[in-house]
Structure formats: structure tokens, C-alpha cells
Coordinates of C-alpha atoms in Angstrom, one line a residue:
M1 CA -93.2 22.1 14.2
K2 CA -95.2 23.6 11.4
N3 CA -97.7 21.4 9.5
F4 CA -97.8 21.5 5.7
V5 CA -100.6 19.7 3.9
F6 CA -99.6 18.9 0.3
I7 CA -102.6 18.0 -2.0
S8 CA -101.8 15.5 -4.7
P9 CA -98.0 15.5 -4.1
N10 CA -97.5 12.7 -6.7
F11 CA -98.6 14.8 -9.8
P12 CA -96.7 16.2 -11.6
A13 CA -94.1 13.5 -10.9
S14 CA -91.4 15.9 -9.9
Y15 CA -93.4 17.5 -7.1
W16 CA -92.0 15.1 -4.6
K17 CA -89.0 17.5 -4.7
F18 CA -91.1 20.3 -3.1
C19 CA -92.0 17.9 -0.3
A20 CA -88.5 16.7 0.2
E21 CA -87.2 20.3 0.6
L22 CA -90.0 21.1 3.0
K23 CA -89.1 18.2 5.2
I24 CA -85.3 19.1 5.1
N25 CA -86.4 22.6 6.3
G26 CA -88.1 21.1 9.4
L27 CA -91.7 21.1 8.4
R28 CA -94.1 18.2 9.0
V29 CA -95.2 17.2 5.5
L30 CA -98.6 15.6 5.2
G31 CA -99.8 14.3 1.8
I32 CA -103.3 13.8 0.6
G33 CA -104.0 11.9 -2.7
D34 CA -105.9 9.2 -4.4
C35 CA -102.9 7.1 -5.4
P36 CA -102.3 4.0 -3.3
Y37 CA -99.4 4.6 -0.9
E38 CA -97.5 1.6 -2.2
E39 CA -97.6 3.1 -5.7
L40 CA -96.0 6.4 -4.7
K41 CA -92.4 6.9 -5.7
Q42 CA -90.0 6.0 -2.9
E43 CA -88.6 9.5 -3.0
L44 CA -92.1 10.9 -2.2
R45 CA -92.7 8.3 0.5
D46 CA -89.4 9.3 2.1
S47 CA -90.5 13.0 1.9
L48 CA -93.8 12.6 3.7
D49 CA -94.4 12.3 7.4
E50 CA -97.8 10.8 6.7
Y51 CA -100.0 10.1 3.7
Y52 CA -103.8 10.0 3.7
K53 CA -105.3 8.2 0.7
V54 CA -108.8 9.3 -0.4
G55 CA -110.9 7.4 -2.8
N56 CA -111.2 10.4 -5.2
L57 CA -109.6 13.8 -4.9
E58 CA -112.7 15.2 -6.7
N59 CA -114.8 14.3 -3.6
Y60 CA -114.5 17.4 -1.4
D61 CA -116.0 15.7 1.6
E62 CA -113.3 13.0 1.5
V63 CA -110.5 15.6 1.2
F64 CA -112.1 17.7 4.0
K65 CA -112.1 14.6 6.3
A66 CA -108.4 14.0 5.5
V67 CA -107.4 17.6 6.5
A68 CA -109.6 17.3 9.6
F69 CA -107.8 14.1 10.6
F70 CA -104.4 15.7 10.2
S71 CA -105.6 18.8 12.2
F72 CA -106.9 16.6 15.0
K73 CA -103.7 14.5 15.1
Y74 CA -101.1 17.2 14.6
G75 CA -102.7 20.5 15.5
K76 CA -103.3 23.6 13.5
I77 CA -102.5 23.3 9.8
D78 CA -100.1 26.1 8.9
W79 CA -99.9 25.7 5.1
L80 CA -102.0 23.9 2.5
E81 CA -100.9 23.8 -1.2
S82 CA -101.1 21.7 -4.3
N83 CA -99.1 24.1 -6.6
N84 CA -101.5 22.8 -9.2
E85 CA -103.9 25.0 -11.2
Y86 CA -106.6 22.2 -11.2
W87 CA -106.9 22.3 -7.4
L88 CA -106.5 26.0 -6.7
M89 CA -110.2 26.5 -5.9
R90 CA -110.2 23.4 -3.8
D91 CA -107.1 24.6 -1.9
A92 CA -108.8 28.0 -1.2
K93 CA -112.0 26.4 0.1
L94 CA -110.0 24.2 2.5
R95 CA -108.0 27.1 3.7
T96 CA -111.2 29.0 4.4
E97 CA -112.8 26.1 6.2
F98 CA -109.7 25.4 8.4
N99 CA -108.7 29.1 8.8
I100 CA -105.3 28.6 7.1
T101 CA -104.0 32.1 6.6
T102 CA -100.9 31.5 4.4
G103 CA -102.7 31.5 1.0
F104 CA -105.7 32.6 -1.0
K105 CA -109.1 31.8 0.4
D106 CA -112.6 31.6 -1.2
D107 CA -113.0 35.4 -1.4
D108 CA -109.9 35.7 -3.5
M109 CA -111.0 33.3 -6.2
D110 CA -112.9 35.6 -8.5
R111 CA -109.8 37.7 -9.3
I112 CA -107.3 34.8 -9.6
K113 CA -109.4 32.1 -11.3
L114 CA -112.0 33.9 -13.4
K115 CA -110.5 35.4 -16.5
S116 CA -113.2 38.1 -16.4
G117 CA -112.3 38.9 -12.8
M118 CA -108.7 39.4 -13.6
K119 CA -109.4 42.3 -15.9
A120 CA -109.9 44.9 -13.2
Y121 CA -106.7 44.0 -11.5
Y122 CA -104.7 44.2 -14.7
A123 CA -106.2 47.7 -15.1
K124 CA -105.0 48.4 -11.5
A125 CA -101.6 47.4 -12.6
G126 CA -101.8 49.8 -15.6
L127 CA -101.9 47.1 -18.2
P128 CA -104.3 46.9 -21.1
T129 CA -106.3 43.7 -21.8
A130 CA -108.3 42.4 -24.6
R131 CA -112.0 43.6 -24.7
Y132 CA -114.3 40.8 -23.5
H133 CA -117.9 39.7 -23.2
L134 CA -119.5 36.9 -21.1
V135 CA -121.5 34.8 -23.6
K136 CA -125.2 34.3 -22.9
G137 CA -126.4 33.2 -26.4
Y138 CA -125.9 33.8 -30.1
A139 CA -127.3 37.3 -30.3
D140 CA -125.2 38.9 -27.6
A141 CA -122.1 37.0 -28.7
A142 CA -122.6 38.0 -32.3
E143 CA -123.1 41.7 -31.3
F144 CA -119.7 41.6 -29.5
A145 CA -118.0 39.8 -32.3
H146 CA -119.2 42.3 -34.9
K147 CA -118.1 45.1 -32.6
V148 CA -114.5 44.0 -32.2
G149 CA -114.3 42.1 -35.5
Y150 CA -113.5 38.4 -36.2
P151 CA -111.6 36.4 -35.3
V152 CA -112.6 36.2 -31.6
V153 CA -111.4 33.8 -28.9
V154 CA -113.8 31.9 -26.6
K155 CA -112.8 29.9 -23.5
P156 CA -114.2 29.0 -20.1
D157 CA -114.2 31.9 -17.7
N158 CA -112.9 29.5 -15.1
G159 CA -110.6 27.2 -17.1
V160 CA -107.3 25.4 -17.0
G161 CA -104.7 25.9 -19.7
A162 CA -106.0 26.0 -23.2
N163 CA -108.8 23.4 -22.7
N164 CA -112.0 24.2 -24.6
T165 CA -110.4 27.3 -26.1
Y166 CA -111.4 28.2 -29.7
R167 CA -110.8 30.8 -32.3
L168 CA -114.0 31.7 -34.1
K169 CA -113.5 33.2 -37.6
C170 CA -117.1 34.0 -38.7
D171 CA -120.8 33.8 -37.8
D172 CA -121.0 30.1 -38.9
D173 CA -118.2 29.3 -36.4
L174 CA -120.1 31.1 -33.7
H175 CA -123.3 29.3 -34.5
F176 CA -121.5 26.0 -34.3
F177 CA -119.9 27.0 -30.9
I178 CA -123.2 28.1 -29.4
D179 CA -125.0 24.9 -30.5
H180 CA -122.3 22.6 -29.2
K181 CA -120.8 24.3 -26.1
D182 CA -121.1 22.8 -22.6
D183 CA -122.7 24.5 -19.6
N184 CA -119.6 26.4 -18.6
V185 CA -119.6 30.2 -18.5
Y186 CA -117.6 31.3 -21.5
I187 CA -115.7 34.5 -22.0
M188 CA -115.3 35.9 -25.5
E189 CA -112.3 38.2 -26.2
E190 CA -111.0 40.1 -29.2
Y191 CA -108.1 38.3 -30.9
V192 CA -104.7 39.6 -29.9
K193 CA -102.0 39.7 -32.5
G194 CA -99.1 38.6 -30.3
H195 CA -97.1 35.8 -28.7
V196 CA -97.0 34.8 -25.1
E197 CA -94.2 35.7 -22.7
T198 CA -94.3 35.1 -18.9
F199 CA -93.0 36.4 -15.7
D200 CA -92.4 33.4 -13.4
A201 CA -91.3 34.1 -9.8
I202 CA -91.2 33.0 -6.2
I203 CA -92.8 35.8 -4.2
D204 CA -92.0 36.2 -0.5
G205 CA -94.3 37.1 2.4
K206 CA -93.8 40.8 1.7
G207 CA -94.8 40.5 -2.0
K208 CA -91.3 40.7 -3.3
P209 CA -89.6 38.3 -5.7
I210 CA -86.8 36.2 -4.5
F211 CA -86.5 34.2 -7.7
E212 CA -87.4 35.4 -11.2
S213 CA -87.6 33.7 -14.6
G214 CA -89.8 33.6 -17.6
N215 CA -90.6 31.7 -20.7
V216 CA -91.5 32.5 -24.3
T217 CA -94.1 30.5 -26.3
P218 CA -93.7 31.2 -30.0
L219 CA -96.7 29.1 -31.0
S220 CA -100.3 29.5 -29.9
L221 CA -101.1 26.9 -27.2
M222 CA -104.8 27.1 -28.4
D223 CA -103.6 25.8 -31.8
V224 CA -101.3 23.2 -30.2
V225 CA -104.2 21.7 -28.3
N226 CA -107.0 22.0 -30.9
N227 CA -104.9 21.1 -34.0
G228 CA -102.6 18.6 -32.5
E229 CA -99.5 20.6 -33.4
D230 CA -96.0 20.3 -31.9
S231 CA -95.4 22.2 -28.6
I232 CA -92.4 24.4 -28.1
Y233 CA -91.3 27.0 -25.5
Y234 CA -88.2 28.1 -23.8
I235 CA -86.8 29.5 -20.6
V236 CA -85.1 32.9 -21.2
K237 CA -81.6 33.7 -20.0
E238 CA -82.8 37.0 -18.6
V239 CA -86.3 38.3 -18.2
S240 CA -86.8 41.4 -20.4
P241 CA -87.2 44.7 -18.6
K242 CA -90.7 45.3 -20.0
I243 CA -91.9 41.8 -18.9
R244 CA -90.3 42.2 -15.5
D245 CA -92.0 45.6 -15.0
A246 CA -95.4 44.2 -16.0
G247 CA -94.9 41.1 -13.8
L248 CA -94.0 43.2 -10.7
R249 CA -96.9 45.5 -11.2
T250 CA -99.2 42.5 -11.6
V251 CA -97.9 40.9 -8.4
E252 CA -98.6 44.1 -6.5
A253 CA -102.1 44.6 -8.1
F254 CA -103.2 41.1 -7.3
G255 CA -101.8 41.1 -3.8
V256 CA -99.6 38.1 -4.2
K257 CA -97.6 36.9 -1.2
S258 CA -95.8 33.6 -0.4
R259 CA -96.4 31.9 -3.7
F260 CA -94.8 30.6 -6.8
V261 CA -96.5 32.4 -9.8
H262 CA -96.7 32.1 -13.5
L263 CA -98.0 35.3 -15.0
E264 CA -98.8 35.3 -18.8
F265 CA -98.7 38.3 -21.1
F266 CA -99.1 39.0 -24.8
V267 CA -96.4 40.9 -26.5
L268 CA -97.9 42.5 -29.6
D269 CA -96.4 41.3 -32.9
A270 CA -98.2 44.1 -34.8
D271 CA -99.9 47.4 -34.0
Q272 CA -103.4 46.8 -32.8
E273 CA -106.0 49.5 -32.4
G274 CA -107.1 49.9 -28.8
L275 CA -104.3 47.8 -27.4
G276 CA -101.0 49.3 -28.4
K277 CA -98.0 49.3 -30.7
T278 CA -95.7 46.4 -31.8
G279 CA -93.8 45.2 -28.7
D280 CA -96.3 46.5 -26.1
V281 CA -97.2 44.2 -23.2
I282 CA -100.8 43.2 -22.7
G283 CA -102.2 41.3 -19.7
L284 CA -103.4 37.8 -20.5
E285 CA -104.0 35.8 -17.3
V286 CA -102.5 35.0 -13.9
N287 CA -101.6 31.6 -12.7
M288 CA -100.9 31.4 -8.9
R289 CA -98.7 28.3 -9.1
P290 CA -95.6 27.2 -10.9
A291 CA -95.7 26.8 -14.6
G292 CA -96.9 23.4 -15.7
G293 CA -95.2 20.2 -16.8
F294 CA -91.5 20.0 -16.3
T295 CA -90.9 23.8 -16.3
P296 CA -89.6 23.9 -12.7
D297 CA -86.9 21.5 -13.7
M298 CA -86.2 23.6 -16.7
Y299 CA -85.6 26.6 -14.5
N300 CA -83.0 24.5 -12.7
F301 CA -81.3 23.5 -16.0
A302 CA -81.3 27.1 -17.3
Y303 CA -79.8 28.7 -14.2
E304 CA -78.0 25.8 -12.5
L305 CA -79.9 26.1 -9.3
D306 CA -82.8 24.4 -7.3
V307 CA -86.1 26.1 -7.4
Y308 CA -87.6 23.4 -5.2
K309 CA -85.3 24.4 -2.5
L310 CA -85.8 28.1 -3.1
W311 CA -89.6 27.7 -2.8
A312 CA -89.2 25.6 0.4
D313 CA -86.9 28.1 1.9
M314 CA -89.5 30.8 1.2
I315 CA -92.1 28.7 3.0
A316 CA -89.9 27.9 6.0
F317 CA -87.8 31.1 6.3
D318 CA -89.4 33.7 4.0
T319 CA -86.1 34.1 2.3
C320 CA -83.6 32.3 0.1
T321 CA -80.3 32.9 -1.5
V322 CA -79.9 32.9 -5.3
P323 CA -76.2 33.2 -6.4
T324 CA -75.9 36.0 -8.9
D325 CA -72.8 34.6 -10.6
R326 CA -74.3 31.3 -11.7
P327 CA -74.2 30.3 -15.4
R328 CA -77.3 31.0 -17.5
H329 CA -78.6 29.1 -20.5
Y330 CA -81.7 29.0 -22.7
C331 CA -83.6 25.8 -21.8
A332 CA -85.8 24.7 -24.7
F333 CA -88.8 22.3 -24.7
V334 CA -90.1 20.5 -27.8
G335 CA -93.1 18.1 -27.6
R336 CA -93.5 16.0 -30.7
R337 CA -96.7 14.3 -31.8
D338 CA -97.3 10.6 -32.4
G339 CA -98.0 10.0 -36.0
H340 CA -95.9 12.8 -37.4
Q341 CA -93.0 11.9 -39.7
Y342 CA -89.9 13.9 -38.6
V343 CA -86.8 14.5 -40.7
M344 CA -84.6 13.7 -37.6
N345 CA -85.6 10.5 -35.8
H346 CA -84.9 10.0 -32.1
E347 CA -81.5 8.5 -32.7
T348 CA -80.4 11.3 -34.9
V349 CA -81.7 13.9 -32.4
M350 CA -79.7 12.3 -29.6
A351 CA -76.6 12.0 -31.7
K352 CA -76.6 15.7 -32.4
Y353 CA -77.9 17.1 -29.1
G354 CA -77.2 14.3 -26.6
S355 CA -74.6 16.4 -24.8
R356 CA -77.1 19.2 -24.4
M357 CA -80.1 17.1 -23.6
K358 CA -81.3 17.3 -20.0
M359 CA -84.6 15.3 -20.3
Q360 CA -86.3 13.2 -22.9
G361 CA -89.1 10.7 -22.9
R362 CA -92.9 10.2 -23.1
M363 CA -95.2 12.8 -21.7
P364 CA -97.9 11.7 -19.2
D365 CA -101.3 11.4 -20.9
A366 CA -102.8 14.2 -18.7
L367 CA -100.2 16.6 -20.2
A368 CA -99.9 15.3 -23.8
G369 CA -102.8 17.4 -25.2
A370 CA -100.9 20.7 -24.5
M371 CA -97.3 19.4 -24.5
G372 CA -97.1 16.6 -27.1
N373 CA -96.3 12.9 -26.7
L374 CA -92.5 12.7 -26.8
M375 CA -90.6 15.5 -25.2
Y376 CA -87.1 16.8 -25.4
V377 CA -85.5 19.4 -23.1
A378 CA -82.1 20.8 -23.9
I379 CA -79.9 23.7 -22.8
L380 CA -78.5 26.0 -25.5
D381 CA -76.2 29.0 -25.0
T382 CA -77.0 31.3 -28.0
E383 CA -80.1 32.4 -29.8
E384 CA -78.8 30.8 -33.0
E385 CA -78.4 27.4 -31.2
L386 CA -81.9 27.8 -29.8
Q387 CA -83.5 28.4 -33.1
G388 CA -81.5 25.6 -34.8
F389 CA -82.7 23.2 -32.1
F390 CA -86.3 24.1 -32.9
R391 CA -85.8 23.8 -36.6
D392 CA -84.1 20.4 -36.4
L393 CA -86.7 18.8 -34.1
L394 CA -89.8 20.3 -35.8
A395 CA -88.8 19.6 -39.4
T396 CA -91.2 17.0 -41.0

């Protein structure tokens, strides 16, 4: 029996479904987390063969001892994953220490976690990226900003989501940033006039996709986080050919195997010198895990399938079957903010869209910054319905 160690299987809340499908497929599923066992959802407890509680998942020594315990008790660990951006470097270090060969190790981290390290691999894929500079101080940062022109974007070179990401519009903004930034290494990039589209896929052991999807984010996540704006995005019915091509080239260039991936690209909304023409695809960043929040469930709603099972089948059998004749919908997410006065209150929203609504409720605090406080997820069948849903729920 193969041993699968799942780090933090209780967050996001739906991740128990990954564990359940692994267990159905005959793997021994071993969880490590800092949540007391009795507080885990019953579905998760039923999906784990054993759970090791640590005092703090941030404490590497504690987590190392947990993996060592499982290794001593059950033998070699075959897989170790969290499917969570926050723990990717921790996962890689543990795989390196325990010689787990089914995922990225320490030596891979520069290219898949450092935004500066990704640039060369996008070039290998034949995709342009924004010009960049690693910030040392005001003088060098100002030189770069004047070279590419304001605005510029700064963010941690090793960051998660849009945390600590800022658009600087002038030298005064740059002065303020330099004076107040933390000790992280920051990357500065020229501003790209585009919106974000993604290639999301389950990649098998040969580096080939066995499930494909994607989403479109019309609004800047940086502005959503920094300005407390509403959050919206949607799962596409079909991945556009240009995004699929860029996604497959990126998978090959980065050497991705046996993973769920969420690969982000800019699509230019206007011609931009040095980058391309309107509609061209620009490399943004790679995420070697499923898209965040409830997106895995949104794939299921959009395509009427089960990506938790597809992923677990890839892990157990390196294959899965995706019906080609299944229905396809748009699946839209809206995250509203506490304190905003909306034209349509909750009752009105549910009266109009209740038959299309797949999920609604409060977002966990850990996700609210990027995704809003009150979320609605609905399936729509046409572009017109999709845009009407966004207009109705965002009107204030």
C-alpha cells in the first residue's frame, strides 16, 4: 500500500475530498495539521488512516518529526503534498529530507516560487514577460522605474497571491514604499496593460494534461486586495487556443509532472511596446497547485465532473477518464465586501439566481482579503447571462 502524507488537509475546507478519493483508490492517507483531531470535519476524519497533530505547522521540526513518525510506522513515504501555495517550499524541503521522488524538491524552488526565477523558464517556453528588477534601494529602483516608465508594480519575489503587491505611480510612491517596506526581497516590474487568464490542469507523470480548464479575472487582484474592492472571476466553458498553447508550453518548460497546476498569464488589452499587440499572451507566474479558494468545486460545477477524483486517479493510476460529452457552463464567482450598500440585497439575489446558485455564504477570514466577505457561485450558460450576473451583484 502506498503512503500519502497530506499536509494541512483541513484547509481549504473542501480539501478533505482529495483525501477521500485517495483512500477510495487504495492509498494510506496520513494527515498532518495543527487543528485538534476532534475539530476536524467528520468527512475528513473518515478519509484519513491516521492524523498527527502538531502544535504549529510553521514549526518545521515538529512537522519533520510527524513525517518521521509516519515513515517509521508505515515505511517509505511515496507522496507528500499540501496542494497549497503557502506550504510549497515546506513540502519541497520535506521531500528532499525523506527522498520522496514524486514532487518538487529544494533544488526546484527557485524556478517555481521566485517570480524572478520564473522568467528564464517563460523565455524557454517562448513567452515574453514584463521587464523586472530586484529592488535594493531607492536609487536602483528609481533608475529602473524611469527606464520602463511609471506605473510599476512591486511585490515579494517569493510571495503568495497579491499580498504586499503595490502599484507605484511616481517617485513619491517609490519613496514611501522604500521607507516602509519589510525585509522581503521585492521584485519590481513594468506595468502590463492586460487582464489575467489562466490555464489550470491536472498533469500526469509524463507531463501531459488529463484535465484542462481555465479562468478569467476581469479585475486586478492587486486592486481587490489593496482597495477592498469586490472580487470576481469565472471558469471558462472552453480554454481559448492561445491560452492552452501557452499553458502547454509552460508545463513543458517548467518540467511539470504529476501535479495540479494553476498557470497565470496576462492577455494584453492594448498594444504595449516591448511586450506585444492587443490579445497577445504574456507570462505572469506559475502556481504548482490548484487554484485557490473554492475554484476546484467551481470546475466541478462548470463541467459536471469531479476533479478531486480525477486528481486522485492521477496519483494512484497516472490516468483518469474525462467524459467528452458532458455539459459545460460558465461558473462565476462574486465576493462582496462588508460595509458596501448593494442595489440587490441577499434575498433579491437569491430570488433571481437561486436556481443557478451552487454555493453562497461567508468566506473564511484567511481568504477574505483576496476574495471578499460574502461569496456567491453560480452557473450561467451564455456570455450575456454571465455579464448580467456580474452587473446585478456588483451594482451599488
